[in-house]
Amino acid sequence: MKTLVLLCLVSSIFAKHEEYIGWKSYYVAPSTMDQLESLGSMIPSFDLDFLSQATTDREGLVLVKPEHQVHFINALESEGIQYWLHKDDVKAQLDLDDEDMETNSKNTPPKGEMAYDRYQRLEVIYAYLDRIAEQYPNLVKLETPAHSFEGRPIKYLKISSTNFEDESKSIVFIEAAIHAREWITPPVATYAIHKLVENVTNADMIEEFDWIILPVANPDGYAITHNGTRFWRKTRSTDHEEGERCPGVDGNRNFDFLWNTVGVSSDPCANTYPGRKVFSEVETRVIRDILHENLNRMVMYLSMHSYGSMVLYSWGHDGSLSNYAFAQQTTAVNMITAIQVKKLPEFPNYTAGNSKLVVGYAISGSSQDYAHYIGIPLAFTYELPGLGRGLLGFSLSARYISHVVDETWDGIVVGARRARQLYGPNPFKY
């Protein structure tokens, strides 16, 4: 009987990831800004899928479909961009990663509990939110403002010792997993909840701040990444041209700031498709509404992504700096300095800076730029670290999850304190 169960497990693992047959992954290492910009221009031409962004001093990791591989390599060689093969068979590596996760991870935690020894499915995360709200009613309020395109609830927590009624407190908003495949981001969000509610070691975080935490902004996409389509990034909506064949919209290109101008693709099948109109997705409308409903006291917005070990800020469309650039840079440096204290030697150092200048290509319609545009002084994108066996970053070894969430929390604490020091409870008076 045990043998039969094992065989069923193995067969189910290897039946997944069929859509990645023939895909390869490459490291690319541009050495100049011109090469970096040329690499960015190749994204729509070859439907490239960057798992980690390249910079002039750090290689990037990119997935390439079979039909584009020869032309992509020719383009790299024409531009003189260094590259080397990472994985010759992406599907085979994903199968091995799944087997490794099933073999080495512990059982799912008891209902309502959270563990950081594996990546948790949506139902485990939601059970944790439900339990926290029920157990701590004087501190936590569970909100379910909408349901996703496929009907899943979109849940977030409001955490406050004063029921969000104290106008002297600043608000911090943390959002994760708008890009579904970035599995390390929900643990960072749920760990922040743990440190604010269950294991408070920084009392000022509760005394001086109210918090809004959305652990899974894209529940439909997140669910499908756990069911075989590991690199799914977008939402799952179909109410656009070619929607049935190519569902979904890039949630981080769907916001109303220079929407559909740069860093996007008009092809609905592309990962950077921005949607048929601004805020076409219920998932992005939820984030928009949270921002506007709390704008008068919100001093910091953190959009969690992976991977790359970066803290990025506006503007992403052209690399220009806002009037808050000095505050953004100093706060970002303070956050990464706190993270570096605990950083493991095998992890890369964090980089802080303007998103266009750091990653080398422009984007439009991002949540970070929209949040800053409407008045939140400190709006950051975290690109969390990636390290591990197999397809690095997205298969971050389970033994690193607890470390990443802990070091990131230290950065969040420092960032929140800096935000309050700069802007107090009311950013609009500055």
Short mmCIF file of C-alpha atoms in Angstrom, two decimals:
data_model
loop_
_atom_site.label_atom_id
_atom_site.label_comp_id
_atom_site.label_asym_id
_atom_site.label_seq_id
_atom_site.Cartn_x
_atom_site.Cartn_y
_atom_site.Cartn_z
CA MET A 1 0.00 0.00 0.00
CA LYS A 2 2.80 2.43 0.89
CA THR A 3 4.46 1.65 -2.43
CA LEU A 4 1.23 2.43 -4.29
CA VAL A 5 0.85 5.77 -2.49
CA LEU A 6 4.46 6.68 -3.30
CA LEU A 7 3.98 5.78 -6.96
CA CYS A 8 0.83 7.90 -7.13
CA LEU A 9 2.68 10.82 -5.56
CA VAL A 10 5.58 10.55 -7.99
CA SER A 11 3.29 10.20 -11.02
CA SER A 12 1.26 13.25 -9.98
CA ILE A 13 4.43 15.28 -9.58
CA PHE A 14 5.80 14.36 -12.99
CA ALA A 15 2.46 14.95 -14.74
CA LYS A 16 2.72 18.64 -13.88
CA HIS A 17 4.51 21.45 -15.72
CA GLU A 18 3.72 20.08 -19.19
CA GLU A 19 3.56 23.61 -20.61
CA TYR A 20 7.28 24.08 -19.88
CA ILE A 21 8.46 21.27 -22.17
CA GLY A 22 11.36 22.56 -24.24
CA TRP A 23 11.87 25.75 -22.22
CA LYS A 24 15.40 26.73 -21.19
CA SER A 25 16.75 29.22 -18.70
CA TYR A 26 19.79 31.42 -19.19
CA TYR A 27 21.89 33.76 -17.12
CA VAL A 28 22.50 37.09 -18.86
CA ALA A 29 25.12 39.61 -17.76
CA PRO A 30 25.02 43.04 -19.42
CA SER A 31 28.08 45.12 -18.58
CA THR A 32 26.91 48.58 -19.71
CA MET A 33 23.70 50.60 -19.49
CA ASP A 34 23.36 50.37 -23.28
CA GLN A 35 23.46 46.58 -23.07
CA LEU A 36 21.00 46.62 -20.18
CA GLU A 37 18.57 48.75 -22.18
CA SER A 38 19.02 46.51 -25.23
CA LEU A 39 18.20 43.52 -23.06
CA GLY A 40 15.05 45.25 -21.88
CA SER A 41 13.98 45.88 -25.46
CA MET A 42 14.23 42.14 -26.17
CA ILE A 43 11.52 41.28 -23.63
CA PRO A 44 8.52 41.84 -25.94
CA SER A 45 10.38 40.65 -29.05
CA PHE A 46 11.12 37.21 -27.63
CA ASP A 47 8.43 37.01 -24.93
CA LEU A 48 11.15 36.75 -22.31
CA ASP A 49 10.26 35.91 -18.73
CA PHE A 50 12.82 37.29 -16.28
CA LEU A 51 12.85 35.44 -12.98
CA SER A 52 15.44 37.85 -11.61
CA GLN A 53 16.36 41.19 -13.12
CA ALA A 54 19.80 41.82 -14.54
CA THR A 55 21.81 44.92 -13.64
CA THR A 56 25.21 46.05 -14.85
CA ASP A 57 26.85 44.41 -11.84
CA ARG A 58 24.57 41.39 -11.37
CA GLU A 59 23.45 38.73 -13.82
CA GLY A 60 19.76 38.07 -14.41
CA LEU A 61 17.94 34.79 -14.94
CA VAL A 62 15.52 34.49 -17.85
CA LEU A 63 13.16 31.81 -19.16
CA VAL A 64 13.00 31.38 -22.94
CA LYS A 65 10.39 29.45 -24.90
CA PRO A 66 11.61 26.92 -27.51
CA GLU A 67 10.54 28.97 -30.52
CA HIS A 68 12.56 32.01 -29.42
CA GLN A 69 15.79 30.43 -28.19
CA VAL A 70 17.88 30.66 -31.39
CA HIS A 71 16.83 34.24 -32.15
CA PHE A 72 17.38 35.30 -28.55
CA ILE A 73 20.92 33.93 -28.50
CA ASN A 74 21.66 35.62 -31.83
CA ALA A 75 20.44 38.94 -30.41
CA LEU A 76 22.60 38.58 -27.30
CA GLU A 77 25.67 37.84 -29.38
CA SER A 78 24.93 40.74 -31.70
CA GLU A 79 24.83 43.11 -28.72
CA GLY A 80 27.89 41.54 -27.09
CA ILE A 81 25.92 40.58 -23.97
CA GLN A 82 27.44 37.73 -21.98
CA TYR A 83 25.19 34.74 -21.34
CA TRP A 84 25.38 31.13 -20.26
CA LEU A 85 22.94 28.27 -20.04
CA HIS A 86 21.37 27.75 -16.63
CA LYS A 87 18.94 24.85 -17.17
CA ASP A 88 18.62 22.90 -20.41
CA ASP A 89 15.26 21.41 -19.38
CA VAL A 90 13.09 23.67 -17.25
CA LYS A 91 10.27 21.13 -16.92
CA ALA A 92 12.61 18.43 -15.64
CA GLN A 93 14.01 20.84 -13.07
CA LEU A 94 10.54 21.83 -11.90
CA ASP A 95 9.66 18.16 -11.48
CA LEU A 96 12.76 17.68 -9.32
CA ASP A 97 11.96 20.79 -7.31
CA ASP A 98 8.44 19.50 -6.63
CA GLU A 99 9.78 16.13 -5.56
CA ASP A 100 12.28 17.82 -3.28
CA MET A 101 9.60 19.99 -1.67
CA GLU A 102 7.26 17.03 -1.12
CA THR A 103 10.06 14.92 0.35
CA ASN A 104 11.63 17.48 2.66
CA SER A 105 8.72 19.60 3.86
CA LYS A 106 6.79 18.80 6.99
CA ASN A 107 3.06 18.26 7.12
CA THR A 108 0.64 21.12 6.68
CA PRO A 109 0.35 22.98 10.01
CA PRO A 110 -2.80 22.57 12.12
CA LYS A 111 -5.73 24.60 10.84
CA GLY A 112 -5.32 28.25 11.69
CA GLU A 113 -1.60 28.00 12.34
CA MET A 114 1.29 29.17 10.19
CA ALA A 115 4.66 27.51 9.64
CA TYR A 116 7.71 28.68 7.74
CA ASP A 117 9.20 25.34 6.74
CA ARG A 118 7.36 25.23 3.41
CA TYR A 119 5.29 27.35 1.05
CA GLN A 120 1.69 27.32 2.21
CA ARG A 121 -1.32 27.02 -0.04
CA LEU A 122 -4.01 29.69 -0.15
CA GLU A 123 -6.40 27.83 2.16
CA VAL A 124 -3.72 27.58 4.87
CA ILE A 125 -2.99 31.30 4.66
CA TYR A 126 -6.68 32.18 4.79
CA ALA A 127 -7.27 29.88 7.75
CA TYR A 128 -4.47 31.72 9.55
CA LEU A 129 -6.06 35.11 8.84
CA ASP A 130 -9.43 33.81 10.07
CA ARG A 131 -7.95 32.45 13.28
CA ILE A 132 -5.95 35.60 14.06
CA ALA A 133 -9.03 37.80 13.58
CA GLU A 134 -11.16 35.53 15.75
CA GLN A 135 -8.59 35.17 18.52
CA TYR A 136 -7.61 38.86 18.72
CA PRO A 137 -10.85 40.81 18.03
CA ASN A 138 -9.66 43.90 19.92
CA LEU A 139 -6.59 44.19 17.74
CA VAL A 140 -7.41 42.63 14.37
CA LYS A 141 -10.22 43.05 11.87
CA LEU A 142 -10.59 40.73 8.88
CA GLU A 143 -11.75 42.39 5.67
CA THR A 144 -13.09 40.63 2.57
CA PRO A 145 -13.92 43.53 0.23
CA ALA A 146 -14.32 41.50 -2.96
CA HIS A 147 -13.92 38.18 -4.69
CA SER A 148 -11.47 37.38 -7.45
CA PHE A 149 -12.43 36.71 -11.06
CA GLU A 150 -12.71 32.99 -10.29
CA GLY A 151 -14.68 33.63 -7.11
CA ARG A 152 -12.05 33.35 -4.39
CA PRO A 153 -12.29 35.79 -1.48
CA ILE A 154 -9.65 38.51 -1.33
CA LYS A 155 -8.79 38.83 2.35
CA TYR A 156 -6.67 41.26 4.32
CA LEU A 157 -6.18 42.26 7.95
CA LYS A 158 -6.40 45.65 9.59
CA ILE A 159 -4.28 45.66 12.75
CA SER A 160 -4.74 48.45 15.27
CA SER A 161 -4.79 48.84 19.04
CA THR A 162 -7.21 51.76 18.61
CA ASN A 163 -9.60 50.42 15.95
CA PHE A 164 -8.11 52.76 13.32
CA GLU A 165 -9.67 55.71 15.18
CA ASP A 166 -6.52 57.40 16.50
CA GLU A 167 -5.62 60.11 13.99
CA SER A 168 -2.18 60.52 15.56
CA LYS A 169 -1.05 57.08 14.33
CA SER A 170 0.62 56.47 10.98
CA ILE A 171 -0.52 53.74 8.59
CA VAL A 172 1.69 51.19 6.81
CA PHE A 173 0.27 48.99 4.04
CA ILE A 174 1.98 45.72 3.03
CA GLU A 175 0.80 43.85 -0.05
CA ALA A 176 2.17 40.56 -1.39
CA ALA A 177 1.74 38.11 -4.28
CA ILE A 178 0.19 40.37 -6.89
CA HIS A 179 2.58 38.33 -9.04
CA ALA A 180 1.34 34.85 -8.27
CA ARG A 181 4.54 32.85 -8.66
CA GLU A 182 6.51 34.87 -6.09
CA TRP A 183 5.94 32.40 -3.28
CA ILE A 184 8.30 33.93 -0.72
CA THR A 185 6.16 37.09 -0.48
CA PRO A 186 3.11 35.72 1.43
CA PRO A 187 5.34 34.34 4.23
CA VAL A 188 6.82 37.82 4.67
CA ALA A 189 3.32 39.26 5.02
CA THR A 190 2.06 36.60 7.44
CA TYR A 191 5.23 36.90 9.53
CA ALA A 192 4.60 40.64 9.84
CA ILE A 193 1.14 39.77 11.18
CA HIS A 194 2.74 37.36 13.65
CA LYS A 195 5.16 40.06 14.89
CA LEU A 196 2.39 42.62 15.27
CA VAL A 197 -0.14 40.37 16.99
CA GLU A 198 1.26 37.15 18.44
CA ASN A 199 4.90 37.90 19.22
CA VAL A 200 5.28 41.64 19.70
CA THR A 201 8.93 42.57 20.19
CA ASN A 202 8.69 46.11 18.81
CA ALA A 203 5.99 47.79 20.90
CA ASP A 204 6.16 51.06 18.98
CA MET A 205 4.95 49.27 15.86
CA ILE A 206 1.56 48.85 17.53
CA GLU A 207 1.56 51.97 19.70
CA GLU A 208 2.40 54.41 16.90
CA PHE A 209 1.14 52.63 13.76
CA ASP A 210 -1.93 51.05 12.27
CA TRP A 211 -1.29 48.30 9.72
CA ILE A 212 -3.02 46.90 6.66
CA ILE A 213 -1.64 43.58 5.42
CA LEU A 214 -2.80 41.82 2.25
CA PRO A 215 -0.87 38.52 2.09
CA VAL A 216 -2.20 37.24 -1.27
CA ALA A 217 -3.31 40.03 -3.59
CA ASN A 218 -3.83 37.61 -6.50
CA PRO A 219 -5.50 34.50 -5.07
CA ASP A 220 -6.50 32.98 -8.43
CA GLY A 221 -2.98 33.15 -9.79
CA TYR A 222 -1.45 31.97 -6.53
CA ALA A 223 -3.74 28.93 -6.47
CA ILE A 224 -2.80 27.85 -9.99
CA THR A 225 0.93 28.08 -9.26
CA HIS A 226 0.41 25.36 -6.64
CA ASN A 227 -1.41 23.18 -9.14
CA GLY A 228 1.12 22.80 -11.92
CA THR A 229 1.57 26.16 -13.66
CA ARG A 230 4.49 27.15 -11.44
CA PHE A 231 5.52 30.34 -13.25
CA TRP A 232 2.06 31.85 -13.64
CA ARG A 233 2.38 35.55 -12.90
CA LYS A 234 -0.88 37.25 -13.91
CA THR A 235 -4.46 37.24 -12.70
CA ARG A 236 -6.89 34.75 -14.27
CA SER A 237 -9.51 37.01 -15.86
CA THR A 238 -10.82 36.22 -19.33
CA ASP A 239 -12.90 39.32 -20.11
CA HIS A 240 -10.46 40.71 -22.67
CA GLU A 241 -9.45 39.93 -26.23
CA GLU A 242 -8.07 36.38 -26.46
CA GLY A 243 -9.06 35.94 -22.82
CA GLU A 244 -10.13 32.31 -23.11
CA ARG A 245 -6.87 31.34 -24.81
CA CYS A 246 -4.65 33.66 -22.79
CA PRO A 247 -6.25 34.55 -19.45
CA GLY A 248 -4.97 37.10 -17.03
CA VAL A 249 -3.50 40.57 -16.68
CA ASP A 250 -0.24 41.68 -15.10
CA GLY A 251 -1.52 43.24 -11.90
CA ASN A 252 1.60 45.36 -11.57
CA ARG A 253 0.94 47.04 -14.93
CA ASN A 254 -2.78 47.69 -14.36
CA PHE A 255 -2.64 50.80 -12.16
CA ASP A 256 -3.59 54.30 -13.27
CA PHE A 257 -0.19 55.91 -13.62
CA LEU A 258 0.94 56.29 -17.25
CA TRP A 259 -0.89 53.04 -17.89
CA ASN A 260 -0.04 51.14 -21.08
CA THR A 261 2.82 53.42 -22.15
CA VAL A 262 6.14 51.64 -21.53
CA GLY A 263 7.28 48.25 -20.29
CA VAL A 264 4.09 46.49 -21.34
CA SER A 265 2.89 44.26 -24.17
CA SER A 266 -0.34 44.57 -26.14
CA ASP A 267 -0.32 40.79 -26.56
CA PRO A 268 -2.82 39.28 -24.07
CA CYS A 269 -0.64 36.16 -23.91
CA ALA A 270 2.39 38.11 -22.66
CA ASN A 271 3.31 38.29 -18.99
CA THR A 272 3.31 42.10 -19.08
CA TYR A 273 -0.13 42.54 -20.66
CA PRO A 274 -1.61 45.56 -18.80
CA GLY A 275 -5.29 44.77 -19.36
CA ARG A 276 -7.95 46.35 -21.53
CA LYS A 277 -8.22 49.41 -19.28
CA VAL A 278 -6.87 50.78 -16.01
CA PHE A 279 -8.06 48.84 -12.98
CA SER A 280 -9.72 46.22 -15.16
CA GLU A 281 -8.87 43.67 -12.44
CA VAL A 282 -10.76 43.33 -9.19
CA GLU A 283 -7.44 42.51 -7.51
CA THR A 284 -5.93 45.89 -8.40
CA ARG A 285 -9.14 47.71 -7.52
CA VAL A 286 -8.92 46.28 -4.00
CA ILE A 287 -5.42 47.71 -3.60
CA ARG A 288 -6.52 51.04 -5.09
CA ASP A 289 -9.43 51.31 -2.67
CA ILE A 290 -7.26 50.50 0.36
CA LEU A 291 -4.82 53.22 -0.68
CA HIS A 292 -7.51 55.88 -1.13
CA GLU A 293 -9.51 54.98 1.97
CA ASN A 294 -6.43 55.43 4.17
CA LEU A 295 -4.56 58.10 2.26
CA ASN A 296 -4.69 60.79 4.94
CA ARG A 297 -2.48 58.80 7.36
CA MET A 298 -0.60 56.35 5.14
CA VAL A 299 3.12 57.09 5.22
CA MET A 300 4.50 53.90 3.69
CA TYR A 301 3.38 51.32 1.14
CA LEU A 302 5.39 48.14 0.57
CA SER A 303 4.74 45.93 -2.46
CA MET A 304 6.48 42.60 -1.93
CA HIS A 305 8.00 40.85 -4.96
CA SER A 306 10.76 38.39 -5.75
CA TYR A 307 13.42 38.07 -6.53
CA GLY A 308 16.60 40.15 -6.68
CA SER A 309 17.50 41.61 -3.25
CA MET A 310 16.42 45.17 -4.07
CA VAL A 311 14.40 48.00 -2.55
CA LEU A 312 13.10 50.18 -5.38
CA TYR A 313 11.21 53.46 -5.64
CA SER A 314 9.69 55.84 -8.21
CA TRP A 315 9.62 56.77 -10.96
CA GLY A 316 9.67 53.58 -12.95
CA HIS A 317 8.69 54.92 -16.36
CA ASP A 318 11.73 57.10 -17.08
CA GLY A 319 14.17 57.00 -14.15
CA SER A 320 13.39 60.54 -13.04
CA LEU A 321 13.23 61.27 -9.32
CA SER A 322 10.32 62.68 -7.37
CA ASN A 323 10.46 65.50 -4.85
CA TYR A 324 10.69 62.82 -2.16
CA ALA A 325 13.77 61.16 -3.66
CA PHE A 326 16.10 61.98 -0.76
CA ALA A 327 13.64 60.56 1.77
CA GLN A 328 13.05 57.53 -0.44
CA GLN A 329 16.75 56.78 -0.86
CA THR A 330 17.71 57.30 2.78
CA THR A 331 14.78 55.20 3.99
CA ALA A 332 15.60 52.43 1.51
CA VAL A 333 19.24 52.46 2.62
CA ASN A 334 18.17 52.31 6.28
CA MET A 335 15.98 49.29 5.52
CA ILE A 336 18.62 47.36 3.61
CA THR A 337 21.24 48.20 6.25
CA ALA A 338 19.02 46.54 8.87
CA ILE A 339 18.55 43.53 6.61
CA GLN A 340 22.28 43.22 5.96
CA VAL A 341 22.94 42.73 9.69
CA LYS A 342 21.27 39.31 9.52
CA LYS A 343 22.01 38.48 5.89
CA LEU A 344 23.50 35.06 5.34
CA PRO A 345 26.88 34.98 3.56
CA GLU A 346 25.44 33.08 0.61
CA PHE A 347 22.75 35.71 0.00
CA PRO A 348 23.53 38.63 -2.33
CA ASN A 349 23.78 42.14 -0.93
CA TYR A 350 20.70 44.32 -1.24
CA THR A 351 20.62 47.28 -3.64
CA ALA A 352 18.52 50.42 -3.13
CA GLY A 353 17.53 52.89 -5.81
CA ASN A 354 15.20 54.14 -8.50
CA SER A 355 13.51 51.18 -10.17
CA LYS A 356 14.27 52.22 -13.77
CA LEU A 357 17.90 53.04 -13.01
CA VAL A 358 18.54 49.86 -11.04
CA VAL A 359 16.86 47.30 -13.30
CA GLY A 360 17.60 49.16 -16.53
CA TYR A 361 14.21 49.20 -18.20
CA ALA A 362 11.04 51.22 -17.86
CA ILE A 363 7.62 50.07 -16.67
CA SER A 364 4.28 51.82 -16.41
CA GLY A 365 1.13 51.17 -14.43
CA SER A 366 2.89 49.81 -11.33
CA SER A 367 1.35 49.89 -7.87
CA GLN A 368 4.49 51.53 -6.47
CA ASP A 369 4.30 54.49 -8.85
CA TYR A 370 0.54 54.82 -8.47
CA ALA A 371 0.76 54.86 -4.67
CA HIS A 372 3.45 57.54 -4.79
CA TYR A 373 1.56 59.53 -7.43
CA ILE A 374 -1.58 59.81 -5.29
CA GLY A 375 0.40 61.06 -2.30
CA ILE A 376 2.08 58.31 -0.30
CA PRO A 377 5.59 59.66 0.28
CA LEU A 378 7.35 56.35 0.79
CA ALA A 379 6.19 53.72 -1.70
CA PHE A 380 8.62 50.86 -2.24
CA THR A 381 8.90 47.64 -4.17
CA TYR A 382 10.80 44.95 -2.29
CA GLU A 383 12.49 42.35 -4.49
CA LEU A 384 13.19 39.67 -1.89
CA PRO A 385 16.28 37.46 -2.11
CA GLY A 386 16.42 34.28 -4.12
CA LEU A 387 18.70 31.38 -3.40
CA GLY A 388 18.42 27.63 -3.54
CA ARG A 389 18.45 24.47 -5.54
CA GLY A 390 16.95 24.22 -8.99
CA LEU A 391 15.41 27.36 -10.49
CA LEU A 392 16.92 29.84 -8.07
CA GLY A 393 14.68 32.19 -6.17
CA PHE A 394 11.31 30.72 -7.07
CA SER A 395 12.46 27.43 -5.56
CA LEU A 396 14.01 29.03 -2.50
CA SER A 397 15.01 26.16 -0.24
CA ALA A 398 12.60 25.69 2.65
CA ARG A 399 15.39 26.14 5.18
CA TYR A 400 15.77 29.78 4.07
CA ILE A 401 12.15 30.89 4.39
CA SER A 402 12.28 31.62 8.13
CA HIS A 403 15.48 33.59 7.70
CA VAL A 404 14.11 35.74 4.87
CA VAL A 405 10.94 36.64 6.76
CA ASP A 406 12.92 37.53 9.88
CA GLU A 407 15.47 39.77 8.18
CA THR A 408 12.77 41.44 6.09
CA TRP A 409 10.75 42.23 9.21
CA ASP A 410 13.79 44.04 10.61
CA GLY A 411 13.89 46.15 7.45
CA ILE A 412 10.17 46.91 7.68
CA VAL A 413 10.51 48.07 11.30
CA VAL A 414 13.34 50.45 10.44
CA GLY A 415 11.44 51.76 7.42
CA ALA A 416 8.30 52.41 9.46
CA ARG A 417 10.25 54.29 12.12
CA ARG A 418 11.96 56.40 9.49
CA ALA A 419 8.62 57.15 7.81
CA ARG A 420 7.10 58.35 11.06
CA GLN A 421 10.17 60.41 11.87
CA LEU A 422 9.91 62.14 8.51
CA TYR A 423 6.14 62.54 8.15
CA GLY A 424 4.39 61.82 11.44
CA PRO A 425 0.79 60.72 11.04
CA ASN A 426 -0.08 63.12 8.22
CA PRO A 427 2.10 63.00 5.11
CA PHE A 428 0.03 65.68 3.36
CA LYS A 429 1.28 68.46 5.63
CA TYR A 430 4.81 68.10 4.21
#
